[in-house]
PDB file of C-alpha atoms in Angstrom:
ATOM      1  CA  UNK Q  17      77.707  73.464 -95.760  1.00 76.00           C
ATOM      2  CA  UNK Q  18      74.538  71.517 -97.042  1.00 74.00           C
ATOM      3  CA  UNK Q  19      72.148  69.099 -94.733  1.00 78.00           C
ATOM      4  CA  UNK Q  20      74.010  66.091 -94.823  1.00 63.00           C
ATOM      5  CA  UNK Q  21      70.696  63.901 -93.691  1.00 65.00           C
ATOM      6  CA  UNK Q  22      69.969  61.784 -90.740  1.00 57.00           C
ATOM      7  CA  UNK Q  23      72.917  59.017 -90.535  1.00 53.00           C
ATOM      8  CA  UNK Q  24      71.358  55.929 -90.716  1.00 47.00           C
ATOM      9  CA  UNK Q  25      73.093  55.031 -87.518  1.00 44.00           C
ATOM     10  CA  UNK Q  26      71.452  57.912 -86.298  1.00 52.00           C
ATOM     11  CA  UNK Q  27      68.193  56.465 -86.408  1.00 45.00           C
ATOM     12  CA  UNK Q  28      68.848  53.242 -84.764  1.00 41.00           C
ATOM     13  CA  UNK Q  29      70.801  55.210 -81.808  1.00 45.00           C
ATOM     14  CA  UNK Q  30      68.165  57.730 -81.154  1.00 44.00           C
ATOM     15  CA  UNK Q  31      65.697  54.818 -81.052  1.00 41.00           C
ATOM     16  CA  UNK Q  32      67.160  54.136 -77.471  1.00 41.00           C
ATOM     17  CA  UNK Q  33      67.047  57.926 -76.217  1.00 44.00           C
ATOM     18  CA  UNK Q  34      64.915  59.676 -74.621  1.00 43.00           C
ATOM     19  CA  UNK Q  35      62.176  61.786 -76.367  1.00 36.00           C
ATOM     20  CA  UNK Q  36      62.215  64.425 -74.233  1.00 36.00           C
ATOM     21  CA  UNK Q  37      65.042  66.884 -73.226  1.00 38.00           C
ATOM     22  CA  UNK Q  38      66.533  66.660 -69.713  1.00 39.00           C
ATOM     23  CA  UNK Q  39      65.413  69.676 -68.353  1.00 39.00           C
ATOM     24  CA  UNK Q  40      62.322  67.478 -67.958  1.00 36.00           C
ATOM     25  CA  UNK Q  41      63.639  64.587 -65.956  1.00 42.00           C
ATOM     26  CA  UNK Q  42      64.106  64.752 -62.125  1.00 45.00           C
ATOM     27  CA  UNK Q  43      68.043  63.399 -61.931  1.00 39.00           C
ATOM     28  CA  UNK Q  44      68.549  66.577 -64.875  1.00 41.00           C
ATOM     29  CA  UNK Q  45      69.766  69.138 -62.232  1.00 67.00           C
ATOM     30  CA  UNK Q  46      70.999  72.851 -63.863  1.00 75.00           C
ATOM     31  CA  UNK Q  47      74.521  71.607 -62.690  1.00 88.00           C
ATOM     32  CA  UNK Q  48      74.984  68.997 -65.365  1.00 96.00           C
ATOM     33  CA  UNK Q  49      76.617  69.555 -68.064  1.00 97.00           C
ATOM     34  CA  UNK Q  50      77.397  67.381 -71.232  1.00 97.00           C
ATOM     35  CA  UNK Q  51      80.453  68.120 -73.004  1.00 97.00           C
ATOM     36  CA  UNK Q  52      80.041  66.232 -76.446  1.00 97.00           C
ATOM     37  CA  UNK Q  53      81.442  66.463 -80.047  1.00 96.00           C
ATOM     38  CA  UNK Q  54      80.577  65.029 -83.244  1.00 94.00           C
ATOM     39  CA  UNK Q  55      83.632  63.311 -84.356  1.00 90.00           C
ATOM     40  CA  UNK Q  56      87.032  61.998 -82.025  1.00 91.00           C
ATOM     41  CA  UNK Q  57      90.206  63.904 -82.234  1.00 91.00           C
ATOM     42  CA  UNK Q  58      88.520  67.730 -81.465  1.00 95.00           C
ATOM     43  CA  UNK Q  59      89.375  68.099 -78.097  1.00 94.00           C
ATOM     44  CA  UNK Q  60      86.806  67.203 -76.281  1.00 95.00           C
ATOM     45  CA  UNK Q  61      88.787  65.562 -73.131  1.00 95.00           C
ATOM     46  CA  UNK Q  62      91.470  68.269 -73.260  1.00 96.00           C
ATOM     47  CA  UNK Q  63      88.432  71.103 -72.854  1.00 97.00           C
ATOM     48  CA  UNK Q  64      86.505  68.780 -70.098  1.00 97.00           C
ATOM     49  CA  UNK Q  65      89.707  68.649 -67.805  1.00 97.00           C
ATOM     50  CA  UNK Q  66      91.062  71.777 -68.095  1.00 97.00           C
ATOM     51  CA  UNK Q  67      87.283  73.517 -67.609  1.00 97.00           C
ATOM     52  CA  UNK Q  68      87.278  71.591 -64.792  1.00 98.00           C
ATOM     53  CA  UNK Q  69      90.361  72.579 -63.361  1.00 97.00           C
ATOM     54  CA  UNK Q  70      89.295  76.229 -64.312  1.00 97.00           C
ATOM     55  CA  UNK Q  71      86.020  75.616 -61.879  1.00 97.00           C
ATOM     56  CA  UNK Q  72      88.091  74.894 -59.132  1.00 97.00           C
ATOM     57  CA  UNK Q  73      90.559  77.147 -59.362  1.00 96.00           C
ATOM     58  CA  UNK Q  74      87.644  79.948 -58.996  1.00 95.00           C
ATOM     59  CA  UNK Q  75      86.765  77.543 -55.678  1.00 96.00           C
ATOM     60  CA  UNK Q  76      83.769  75.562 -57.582  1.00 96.00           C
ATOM     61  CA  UNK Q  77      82.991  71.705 -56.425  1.00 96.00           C
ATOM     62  CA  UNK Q  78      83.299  69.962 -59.762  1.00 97.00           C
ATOM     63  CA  UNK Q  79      83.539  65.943 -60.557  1.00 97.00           C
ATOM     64  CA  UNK Q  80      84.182  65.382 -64.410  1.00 97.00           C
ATOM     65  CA  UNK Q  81      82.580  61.421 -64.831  1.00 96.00           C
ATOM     66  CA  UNK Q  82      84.062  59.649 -67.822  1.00 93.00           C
ATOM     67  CA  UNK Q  83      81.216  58.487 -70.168  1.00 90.00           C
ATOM     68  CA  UNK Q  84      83.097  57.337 -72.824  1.00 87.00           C
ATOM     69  CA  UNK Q  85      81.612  54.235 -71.432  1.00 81.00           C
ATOM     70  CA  UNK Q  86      84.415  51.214 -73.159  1.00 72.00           C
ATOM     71  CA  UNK Q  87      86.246  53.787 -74.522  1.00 77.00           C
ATOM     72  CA  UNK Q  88      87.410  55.694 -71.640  1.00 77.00           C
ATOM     73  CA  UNK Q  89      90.853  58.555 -72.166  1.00 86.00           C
ATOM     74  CA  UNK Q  90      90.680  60.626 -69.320  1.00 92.00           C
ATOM     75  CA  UNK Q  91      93.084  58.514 -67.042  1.00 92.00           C
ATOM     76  CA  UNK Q  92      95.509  59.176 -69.931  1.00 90.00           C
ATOM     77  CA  UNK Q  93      94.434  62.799 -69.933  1.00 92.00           C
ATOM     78  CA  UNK Q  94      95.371  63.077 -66.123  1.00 94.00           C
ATOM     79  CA  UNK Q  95      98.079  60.993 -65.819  1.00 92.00           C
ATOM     80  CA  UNK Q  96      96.172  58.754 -64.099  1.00 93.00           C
ATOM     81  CA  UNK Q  97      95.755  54.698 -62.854  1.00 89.00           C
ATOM     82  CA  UNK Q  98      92.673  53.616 -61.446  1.00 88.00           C
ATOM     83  CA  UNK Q  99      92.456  50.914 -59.625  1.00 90.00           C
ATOM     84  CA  UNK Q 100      88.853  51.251 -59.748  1.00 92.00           C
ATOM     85  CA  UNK Q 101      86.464  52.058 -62.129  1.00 90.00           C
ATOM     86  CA  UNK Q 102      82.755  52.847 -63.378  1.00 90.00           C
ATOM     87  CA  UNK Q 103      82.653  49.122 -63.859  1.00 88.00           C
ATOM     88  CA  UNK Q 104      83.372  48.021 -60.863  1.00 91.00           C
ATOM     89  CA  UNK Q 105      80.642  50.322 -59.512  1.00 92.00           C
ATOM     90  CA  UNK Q 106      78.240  49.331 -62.091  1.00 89.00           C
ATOM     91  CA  UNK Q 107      79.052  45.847 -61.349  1.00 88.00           C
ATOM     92  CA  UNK Q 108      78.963  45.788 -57.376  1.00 91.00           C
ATOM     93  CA  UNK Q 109      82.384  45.095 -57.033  1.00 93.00           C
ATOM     94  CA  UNK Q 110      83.016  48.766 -54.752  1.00 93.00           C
ATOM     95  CA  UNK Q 111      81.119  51.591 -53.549  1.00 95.00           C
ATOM     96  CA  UNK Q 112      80.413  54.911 -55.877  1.00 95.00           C
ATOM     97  CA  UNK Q 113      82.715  56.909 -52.656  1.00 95.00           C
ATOM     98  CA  UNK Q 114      85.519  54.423 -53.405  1.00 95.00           C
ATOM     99  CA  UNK Q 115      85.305  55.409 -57.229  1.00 95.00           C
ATOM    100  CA  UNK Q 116      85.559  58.446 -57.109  1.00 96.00           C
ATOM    101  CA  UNK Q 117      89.722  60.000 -57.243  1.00 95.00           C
ATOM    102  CA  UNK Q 118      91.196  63.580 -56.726  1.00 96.00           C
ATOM    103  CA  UNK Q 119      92.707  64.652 -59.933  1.00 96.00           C
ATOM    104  CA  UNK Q 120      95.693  67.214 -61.054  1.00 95.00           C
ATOM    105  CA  UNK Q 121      93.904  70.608 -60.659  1.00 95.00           C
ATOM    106  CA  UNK Q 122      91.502  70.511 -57.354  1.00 97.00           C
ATOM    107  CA  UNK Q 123      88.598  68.587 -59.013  1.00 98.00           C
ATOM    108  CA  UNK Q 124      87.366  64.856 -58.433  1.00 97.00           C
ATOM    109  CA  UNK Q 125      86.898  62.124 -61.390  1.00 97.00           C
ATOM    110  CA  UNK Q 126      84.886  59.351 -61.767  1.00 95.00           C
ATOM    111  CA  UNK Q 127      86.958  56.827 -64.669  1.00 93.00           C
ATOM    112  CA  UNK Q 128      85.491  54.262 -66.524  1.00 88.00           C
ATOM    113  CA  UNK Q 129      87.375  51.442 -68.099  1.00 72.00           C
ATOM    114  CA  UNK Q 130      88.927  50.868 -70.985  1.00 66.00           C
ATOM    115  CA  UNK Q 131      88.218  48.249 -74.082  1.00 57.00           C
ATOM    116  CA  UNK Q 132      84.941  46.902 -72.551  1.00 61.00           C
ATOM    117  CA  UNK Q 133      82.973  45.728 -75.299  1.00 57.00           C
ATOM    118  CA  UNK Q 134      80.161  45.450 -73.016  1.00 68.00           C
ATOM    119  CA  UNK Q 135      79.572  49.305 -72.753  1.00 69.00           C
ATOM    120  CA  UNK Q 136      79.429  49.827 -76.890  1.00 67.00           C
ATOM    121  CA  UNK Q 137      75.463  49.370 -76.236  1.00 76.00           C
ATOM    122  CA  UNK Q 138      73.483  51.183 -74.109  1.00 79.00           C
ATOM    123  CA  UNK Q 139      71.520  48.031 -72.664  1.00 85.00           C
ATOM    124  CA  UNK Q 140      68.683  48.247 -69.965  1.00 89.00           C
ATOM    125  CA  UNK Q 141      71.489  47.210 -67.141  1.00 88.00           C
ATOM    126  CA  UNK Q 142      73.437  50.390 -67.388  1.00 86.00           C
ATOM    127  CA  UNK Q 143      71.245  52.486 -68.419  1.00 91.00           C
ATOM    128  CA  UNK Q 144      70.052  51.878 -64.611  1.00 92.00           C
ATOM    129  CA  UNK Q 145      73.574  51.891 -63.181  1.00 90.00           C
ATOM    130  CA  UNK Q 146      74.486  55.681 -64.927  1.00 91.00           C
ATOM    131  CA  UNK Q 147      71.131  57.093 -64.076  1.00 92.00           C
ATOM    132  CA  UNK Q 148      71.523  56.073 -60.429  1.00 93.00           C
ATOM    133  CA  UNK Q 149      75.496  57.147 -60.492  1.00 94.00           C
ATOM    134  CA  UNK Q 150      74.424  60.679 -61.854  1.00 93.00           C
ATOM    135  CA  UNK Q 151      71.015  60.780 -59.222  1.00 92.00           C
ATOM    136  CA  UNK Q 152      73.758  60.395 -56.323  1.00 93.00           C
ATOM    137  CA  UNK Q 153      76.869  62.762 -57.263  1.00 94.00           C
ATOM    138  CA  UNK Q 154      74.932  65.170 -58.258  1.00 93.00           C
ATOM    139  CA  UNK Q 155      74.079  66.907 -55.073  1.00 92.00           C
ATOM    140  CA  UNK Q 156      77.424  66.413 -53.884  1.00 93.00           C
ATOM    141  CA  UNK Q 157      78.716  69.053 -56.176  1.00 95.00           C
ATOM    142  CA  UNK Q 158      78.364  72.675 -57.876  1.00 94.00           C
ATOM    143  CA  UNK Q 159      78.981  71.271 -61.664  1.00 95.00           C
ATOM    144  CA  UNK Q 160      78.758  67.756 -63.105  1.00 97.00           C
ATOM    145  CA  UNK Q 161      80.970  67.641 -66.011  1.00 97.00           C
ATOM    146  CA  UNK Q 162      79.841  64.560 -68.768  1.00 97.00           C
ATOM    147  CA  UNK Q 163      82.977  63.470 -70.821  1.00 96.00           C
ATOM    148  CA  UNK Q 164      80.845  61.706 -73.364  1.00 94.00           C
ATOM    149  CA  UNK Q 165      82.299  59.705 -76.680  1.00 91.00           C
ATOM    150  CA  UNK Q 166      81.975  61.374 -79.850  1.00 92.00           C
ATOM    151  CA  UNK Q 167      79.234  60.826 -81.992  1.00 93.00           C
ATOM    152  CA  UNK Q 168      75.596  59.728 -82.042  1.00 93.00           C
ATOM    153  CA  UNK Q 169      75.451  56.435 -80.548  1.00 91.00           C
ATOM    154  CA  UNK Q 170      73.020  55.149 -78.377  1.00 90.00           C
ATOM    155  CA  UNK Q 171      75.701  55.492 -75.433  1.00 89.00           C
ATOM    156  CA  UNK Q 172      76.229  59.196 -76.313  1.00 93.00           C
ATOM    157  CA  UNK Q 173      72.686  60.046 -76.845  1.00 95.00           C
ATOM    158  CA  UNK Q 174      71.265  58.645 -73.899  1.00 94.00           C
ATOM    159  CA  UNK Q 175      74.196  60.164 -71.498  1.00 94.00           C
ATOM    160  CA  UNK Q 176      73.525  63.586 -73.040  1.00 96.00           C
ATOM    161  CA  UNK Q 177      70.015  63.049 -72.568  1.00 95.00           C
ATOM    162  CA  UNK Q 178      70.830  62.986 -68.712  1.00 94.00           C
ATOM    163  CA  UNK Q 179      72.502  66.693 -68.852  1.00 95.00           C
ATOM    164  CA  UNK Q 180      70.731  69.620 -68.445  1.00 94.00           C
ATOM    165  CA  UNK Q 181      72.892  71.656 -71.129  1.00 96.00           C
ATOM    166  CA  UNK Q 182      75.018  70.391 -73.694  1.00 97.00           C
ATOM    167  CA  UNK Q 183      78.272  71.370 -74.657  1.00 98.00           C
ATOM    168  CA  UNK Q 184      79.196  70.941 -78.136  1.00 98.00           C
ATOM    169  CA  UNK Q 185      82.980  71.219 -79.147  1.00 98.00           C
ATOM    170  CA  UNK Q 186      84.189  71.253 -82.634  1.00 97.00           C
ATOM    171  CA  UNK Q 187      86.977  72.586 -84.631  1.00 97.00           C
ATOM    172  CA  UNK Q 188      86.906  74.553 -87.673  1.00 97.00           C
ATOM    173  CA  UNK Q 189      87.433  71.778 -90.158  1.00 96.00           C
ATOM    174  CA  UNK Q 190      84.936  70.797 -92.710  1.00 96.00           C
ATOM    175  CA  UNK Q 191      84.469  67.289 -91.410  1.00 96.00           C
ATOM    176  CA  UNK Q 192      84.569  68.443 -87.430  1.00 96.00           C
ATOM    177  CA  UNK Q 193      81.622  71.110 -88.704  1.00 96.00           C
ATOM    178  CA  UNK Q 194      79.200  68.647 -90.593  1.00 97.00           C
ATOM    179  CA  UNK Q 195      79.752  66.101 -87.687  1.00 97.00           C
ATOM    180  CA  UNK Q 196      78.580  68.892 -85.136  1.00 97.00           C
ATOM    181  CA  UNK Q 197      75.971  69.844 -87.300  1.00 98.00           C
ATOM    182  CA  UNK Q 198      74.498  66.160 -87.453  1.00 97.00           C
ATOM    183  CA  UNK Q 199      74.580  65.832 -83.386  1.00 97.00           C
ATOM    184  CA  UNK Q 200      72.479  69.331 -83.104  1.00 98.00           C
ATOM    185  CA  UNK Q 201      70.228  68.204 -85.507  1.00 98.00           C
ATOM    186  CA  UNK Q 202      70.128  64.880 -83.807  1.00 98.00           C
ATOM    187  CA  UNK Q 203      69.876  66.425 -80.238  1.00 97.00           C
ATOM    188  CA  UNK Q 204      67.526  68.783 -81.911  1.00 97.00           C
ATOM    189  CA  UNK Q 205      64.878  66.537 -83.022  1.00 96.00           C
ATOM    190  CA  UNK Q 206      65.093  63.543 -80.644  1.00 96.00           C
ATOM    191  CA  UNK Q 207      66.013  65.375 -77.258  1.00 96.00           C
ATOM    192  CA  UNK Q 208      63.819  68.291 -77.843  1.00 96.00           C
ATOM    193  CA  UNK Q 209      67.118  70.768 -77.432  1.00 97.00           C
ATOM    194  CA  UNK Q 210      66.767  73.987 -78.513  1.00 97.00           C
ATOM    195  CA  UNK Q 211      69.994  76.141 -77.079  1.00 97.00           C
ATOM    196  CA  UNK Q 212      73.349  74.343 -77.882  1.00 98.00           C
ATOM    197  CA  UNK Q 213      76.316  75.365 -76.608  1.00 98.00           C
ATOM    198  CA  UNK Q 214      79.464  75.848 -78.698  1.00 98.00           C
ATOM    199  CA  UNK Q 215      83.075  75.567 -78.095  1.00 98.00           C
ATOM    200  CA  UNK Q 216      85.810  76.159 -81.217  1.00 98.00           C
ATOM    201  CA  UNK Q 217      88.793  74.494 -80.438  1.00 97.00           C
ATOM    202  CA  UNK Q 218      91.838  74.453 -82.230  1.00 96.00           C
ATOM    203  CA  UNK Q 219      91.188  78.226 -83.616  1.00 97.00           C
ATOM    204  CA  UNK Q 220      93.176  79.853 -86.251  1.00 95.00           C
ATOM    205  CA  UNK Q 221      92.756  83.274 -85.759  1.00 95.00           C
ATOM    206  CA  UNK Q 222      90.617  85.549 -83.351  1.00 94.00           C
ATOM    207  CA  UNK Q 223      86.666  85.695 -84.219  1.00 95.00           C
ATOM    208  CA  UNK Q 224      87.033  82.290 -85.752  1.00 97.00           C
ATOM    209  CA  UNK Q 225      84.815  80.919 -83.423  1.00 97.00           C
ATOM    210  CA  UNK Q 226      81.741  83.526 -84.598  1.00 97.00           C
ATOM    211  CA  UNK Q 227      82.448  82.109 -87.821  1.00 97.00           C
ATOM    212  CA  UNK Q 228      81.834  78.757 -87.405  1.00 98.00           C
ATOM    213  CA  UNK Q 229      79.194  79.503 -85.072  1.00 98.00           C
ATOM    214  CA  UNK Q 230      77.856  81.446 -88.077  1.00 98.00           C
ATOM    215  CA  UNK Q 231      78.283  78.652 -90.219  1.00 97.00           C
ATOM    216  CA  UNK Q 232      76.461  76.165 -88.047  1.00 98.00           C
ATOM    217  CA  UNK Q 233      73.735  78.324 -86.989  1.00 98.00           C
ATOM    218  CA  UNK Q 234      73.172  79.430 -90.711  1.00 98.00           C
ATOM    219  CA  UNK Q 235      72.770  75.718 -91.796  1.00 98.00           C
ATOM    220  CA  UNK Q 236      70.244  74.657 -88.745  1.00 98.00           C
ATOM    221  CA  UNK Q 237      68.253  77.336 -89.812  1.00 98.00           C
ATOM    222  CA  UNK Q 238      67.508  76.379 -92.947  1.00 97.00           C
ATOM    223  CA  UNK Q 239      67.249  72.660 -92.675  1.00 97.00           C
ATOM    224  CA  UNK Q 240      66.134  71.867 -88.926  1.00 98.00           C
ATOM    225  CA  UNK Q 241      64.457  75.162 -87.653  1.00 98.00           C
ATOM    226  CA  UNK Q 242      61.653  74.964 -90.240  1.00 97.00           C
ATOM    227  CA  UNK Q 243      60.111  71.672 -89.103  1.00 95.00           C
ATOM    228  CA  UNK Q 244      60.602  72.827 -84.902  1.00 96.00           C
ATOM    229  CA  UNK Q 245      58.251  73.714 -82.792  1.00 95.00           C
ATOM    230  CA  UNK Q 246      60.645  76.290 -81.857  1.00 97.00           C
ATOM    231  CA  UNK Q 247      64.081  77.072 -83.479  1.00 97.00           C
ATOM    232  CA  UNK Q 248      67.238  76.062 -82.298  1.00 98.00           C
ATOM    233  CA  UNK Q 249      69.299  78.251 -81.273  1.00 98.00           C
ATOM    234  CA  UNK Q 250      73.637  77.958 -81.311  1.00 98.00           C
ATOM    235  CA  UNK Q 251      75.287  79.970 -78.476  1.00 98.00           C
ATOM    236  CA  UNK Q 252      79.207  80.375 -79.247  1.00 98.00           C
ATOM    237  CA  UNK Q 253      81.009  79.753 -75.609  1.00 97.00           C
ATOM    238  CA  UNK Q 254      84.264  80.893 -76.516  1.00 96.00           C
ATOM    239  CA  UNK Q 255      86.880  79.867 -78.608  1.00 97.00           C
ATOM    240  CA  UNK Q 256      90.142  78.061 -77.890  1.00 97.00           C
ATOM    241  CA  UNK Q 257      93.276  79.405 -79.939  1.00 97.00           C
ATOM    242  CA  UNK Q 258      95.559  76.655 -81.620  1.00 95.00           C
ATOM    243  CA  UNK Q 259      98.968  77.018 -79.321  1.00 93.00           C
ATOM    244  CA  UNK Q 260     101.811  74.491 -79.351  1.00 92.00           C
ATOM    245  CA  UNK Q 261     101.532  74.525 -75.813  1.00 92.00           C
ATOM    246  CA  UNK Q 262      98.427  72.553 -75.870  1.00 93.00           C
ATOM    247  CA  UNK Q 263     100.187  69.559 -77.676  1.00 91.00           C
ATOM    248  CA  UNK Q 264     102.834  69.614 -74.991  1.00 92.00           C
ATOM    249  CA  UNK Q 265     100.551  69.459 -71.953  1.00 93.00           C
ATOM    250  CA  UNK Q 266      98.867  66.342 -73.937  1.00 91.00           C
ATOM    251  CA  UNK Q 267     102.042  64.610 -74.796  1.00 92.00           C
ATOM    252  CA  UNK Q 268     102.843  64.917 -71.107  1.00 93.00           C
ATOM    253  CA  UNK Q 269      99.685  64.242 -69.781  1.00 94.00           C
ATOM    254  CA  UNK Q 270      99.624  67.101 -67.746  1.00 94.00           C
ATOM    255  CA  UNK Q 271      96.621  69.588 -67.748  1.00 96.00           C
ATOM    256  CA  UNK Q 272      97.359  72.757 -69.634  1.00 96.00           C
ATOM    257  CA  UNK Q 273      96.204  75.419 -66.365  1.00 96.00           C
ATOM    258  CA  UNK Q 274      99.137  73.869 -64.236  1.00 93.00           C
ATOM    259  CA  UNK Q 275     101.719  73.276 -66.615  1.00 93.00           C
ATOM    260  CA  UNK Q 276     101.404  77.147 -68.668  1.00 94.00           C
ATOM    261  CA  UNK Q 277      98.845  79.026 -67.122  1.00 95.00           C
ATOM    262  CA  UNK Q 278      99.316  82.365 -68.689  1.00 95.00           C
ATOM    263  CA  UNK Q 279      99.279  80.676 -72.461  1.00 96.00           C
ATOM    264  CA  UNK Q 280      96.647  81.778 -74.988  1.00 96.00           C
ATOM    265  CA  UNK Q 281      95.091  78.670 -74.670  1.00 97.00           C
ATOM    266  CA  UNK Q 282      94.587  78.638 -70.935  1.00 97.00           C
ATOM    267  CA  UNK Q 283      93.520  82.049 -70.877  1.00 97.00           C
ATOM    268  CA  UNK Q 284      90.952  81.208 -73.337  1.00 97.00           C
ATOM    269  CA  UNK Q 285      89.681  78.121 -71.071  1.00 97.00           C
ATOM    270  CA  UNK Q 286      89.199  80.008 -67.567  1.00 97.00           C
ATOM    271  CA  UNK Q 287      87.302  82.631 -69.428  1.00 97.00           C
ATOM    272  CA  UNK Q 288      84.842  80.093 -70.861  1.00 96.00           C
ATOM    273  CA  UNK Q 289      84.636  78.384 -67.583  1.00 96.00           C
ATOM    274  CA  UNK Q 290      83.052  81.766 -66.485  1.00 96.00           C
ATOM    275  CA  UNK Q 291      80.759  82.107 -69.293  1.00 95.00           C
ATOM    276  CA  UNK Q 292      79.594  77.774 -68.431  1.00 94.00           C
ATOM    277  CA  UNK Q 293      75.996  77.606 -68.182  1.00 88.00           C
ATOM    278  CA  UNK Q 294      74.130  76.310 -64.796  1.00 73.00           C
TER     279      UNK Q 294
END
């Protein structure tokens, strides 16, 4: 894999974000966690709402808040209808308490809505309305999951920013790799990160996971590490094996830990729900 430079929407995006990481802010308790990705279609939803589920299986108070702000799948995930959402909270329209649903599994979600073209910017209005949302559920439980969108918008960036760890999940193809390795080096050099947690989903074989890892880790090293302060530094999670069973839980909208518990898959998920940082 060689650097594949600074996206040019990169630059416009991180413009918006933070400079510093959010271990540094006040809201940026040890208990939130960012679960991101550098291109759609890895995962990333799947792994949010199982982990979740994991958490609370091993009696853990967890909320997972959808901030795929506009572009919002986790209703669909969890089999889901809101009748209210993150918008309606952001707006005034009902309370944060009212927002916030039980979901399949023993954990709570916060949802935000769907097609609002109003949430593809991260404007000075909700940046306000997230931070505050975040500042106030945060207390109320032992892990704050962040569904972010994929990528390295201005959305993304600044939610991440709010996290005190970041979750990275990718899959072992090429494109799913150089988009990961664009939103470390992004998260790197604008957020001030410098440990980045990986998941592999979608593995092939066992150990694939170290490989990518590998892979990643081998190309921050030699492109981003040498202008740090201080080297970044790629910690592999856990893997997730590819089983058909995962594709049926989607297609059903049912989370994986409920529907086949003893799969690879879901095996694979409750042990990296141990291994989750804060």
């Amino acid at each position: 894999m060689t650097d594949p430079g600074l996206p040019e929407a990169a630059s416009a995006a991180t413009a918006a974000t933070p400079a510093a990481s959010a271990a540094a802010t006040p809201s940026a308790s040890r208990r939130i966690i960012a679960i991101t990705s550098g291109k759609g279609g890895v995962g990333k939803t799947f792994v949010s709402a199982n982990l979740a589920a994991a958490l609370a299986r091993a009696g853990r108070r967890v909320l997972v808040l959808d901030a795929d702000l506009g572009l919002a799948n986790l209703d669909v995930v969890l089999n889901l209808a809101p009748k209210i959402t993150l918008h309606d909270v952001f707006t005034g329209k009902s309370s944060l308490a009212d927002a916030i649903l039980p979901a399949p599994g023993g954990f709570s979600v916060l949802l935000a809505g769907s097609g609002m073209v109003e949430y593809s910017r991260m404007t000075p209005e909700v940046r306000v309305q997230l931070q505050r949302v975040i500042d106030e559920v945060a207390p109320r439980y032992d892990h704050v999951l962040l569904d972010t969108g994929a990528g390295i918008s201005d959305v993304v960036l600044y939610t991440v920013s709010l996290a005190a760890h970041v979750l990275v999940t990718a899959t072992p193809e090429p494109t799913s790799l150089t988009d990961a390795y664009a939103t470390i080096k992004v998260l790197a050099t604008t957020q001030g990160r410098r440990c980045i947690h990986l998941v592999v989903n979608q593995a092939r074989r066992p150990g694939e996971g170290r490989n990518v890892r590998a892979q990643l880790q081998q190309v921050v090293d030699r492109y981003v590490n040498p202008a740090l302060d201080a080297p970044v530094r790629i910690e592999l999670l856990g893997e997730v094996p590819a089983d058909a069973a995962v594709r049926d839980a989607v297609l059903r909208r049912q989370l994986l830990l409920e529907t086949l518990p003893g799969c690879a898959a879901s095996l694979a998920l409750v042990a990296l729900a141990a291994r989750l940082p804060g």
